[in-house]
Amino acid sequence: MFYKTLNNKVKMPQLGFGVYQTPVDETKRAVLDAIEVGYRAFDTAQAYGNEAGVGEAIKESGLPREEFFITTKIWISNAGYEKAKASIEESLQKLQTDYIDLLLIHQPFGDYYGTYRAMEEAYKAGKLRAIGVSNFSPDRFIDLQHFVEIKPAVNQIETHIFQQQKVAKTYLDKYNCQIESWGPFAEGRNDFFNTPTLKEIGEKYGKSVAQVALRFLLQSDVVVIPKSVRKERMQENFNIFDFELTAEEMATIQDLDQGKSLFFDHQAPETAEFFMTLVKK
Ligand code: NAP
């Protein structure tokens, strides 16, 4: 396993396992499979509805809590100091743990400054080992990090071969914040798993498109959390430590960047309106 050292010296595995869109009744089984494969870092969120499944699997594995790195995220409906504070306790309870390794603000909407204050407080109380954000564009990130005491350790943003986040990464590096990819396969969009460049490179190493895509992100200093409900794919996505892309191959893959989202632009007015529809009045 490779690790990244965060701005507060906490070590984070560079490869983890995501459970977005993993059905609630399948989460425990999927996470137990992933633990068997070797994953120790898990990424869930209040909005996914499956924090409890992650917690149950970790308990049932019988492995010591310290072996795991658990990330969860505060949803927009829990934004603001009081609600966020209560939601941290609820997440701790669902995950059956005394502390969360990394807590993120899921979306840059609502009173996220209030949310962040609650996170800073819980961090100081030892309930969180690291805190950060997700889906923050560089302008919002710079603003937040300037006005808070505990600087965000991670920004989890859409990052894959077609959206490499070159500009965002420059600023995250500048402020010593770790970039973490969501959607490392773009959830299969753009005929991802048939990308010819990755197929060709993969043939040389006996590796799949998925493995080359993940390896490219590892070598780009990005933390990755691929999702799968199938054990054979979990295994495939984990077997990326026994080959290395050359500088030339890295440059070829860098050229695939389209510099824009395959999902939604967080700064677009229609995106903001869409997220507002998800929050109950
Ligand atoms: P992803 O990891 O890019 O893609 C997952 C899809 O790829 C699933 O359909 C999966 O199908 C398939 N897949 C996985 N491994 C494969 C392989 N080796 N070959 C072929 N197909 C494969 O998408 P994601 O789940 O959206 O992103 C990963 C994690 O990032 C999430 O689970 C979540 O934890 C996090 N995330 C965060 C945000 C955010 O707003 N912060 C947004 C999205 C995601 P099967 O399951 O059927 O194998």
PDB file of C-alpha atoms in Angstrom, residues 38 40 63 102 124 141 155 161 177 195 228 230 270:
ATOM      1  CA  GLY A  38      -6.901  -6.078   1.492  1.00  0.00           C
ATOM      2  CA  ARG A  40      -8.434  -0.826   4.820  1.00  0.00           C
ATOM      3  CA  LEU A  63      -9.552  -6.505  12.940  1.00  0.00           C
ATOM      4  CA  LEU A 102     -11.486  11.839   7.885  1.00  0.00           C
ATOM      5  CA  LYS A 124     -10.011  19.152  18.905  1.00  0.00           C
ATOM      6  CA  PHE A 141     -11.510  26.293  -1.270  1.00  0.00           C
ATOM      7  CA  ASN A 155     -10.471  18.013  -1.052  1.00  0.00           C
ATOM      8  CA  ILE A 161      -8.181  10.629 -16.968  1.00  0.00           C
ATOM      9  CA  CYS A 177      -4.214  19.999   0.810  1.00  0.00           C
ATOM     10  CA  THR A 195     -10.281   3.811 -23.765  1.00  0.00           C
ATOM     11  CA  SER A 228     -17.338  -2.072  -6.983  1.00  0.00           C
ATOM     12  CA  ARG A 230     -17.996  -7.452  -7.309  1.00  0.00           C
ATOM     13  CA  GLU A 270     -28.132  25.043 -12.726  1.00  0.00           C
TER      14      GLU A 270
END
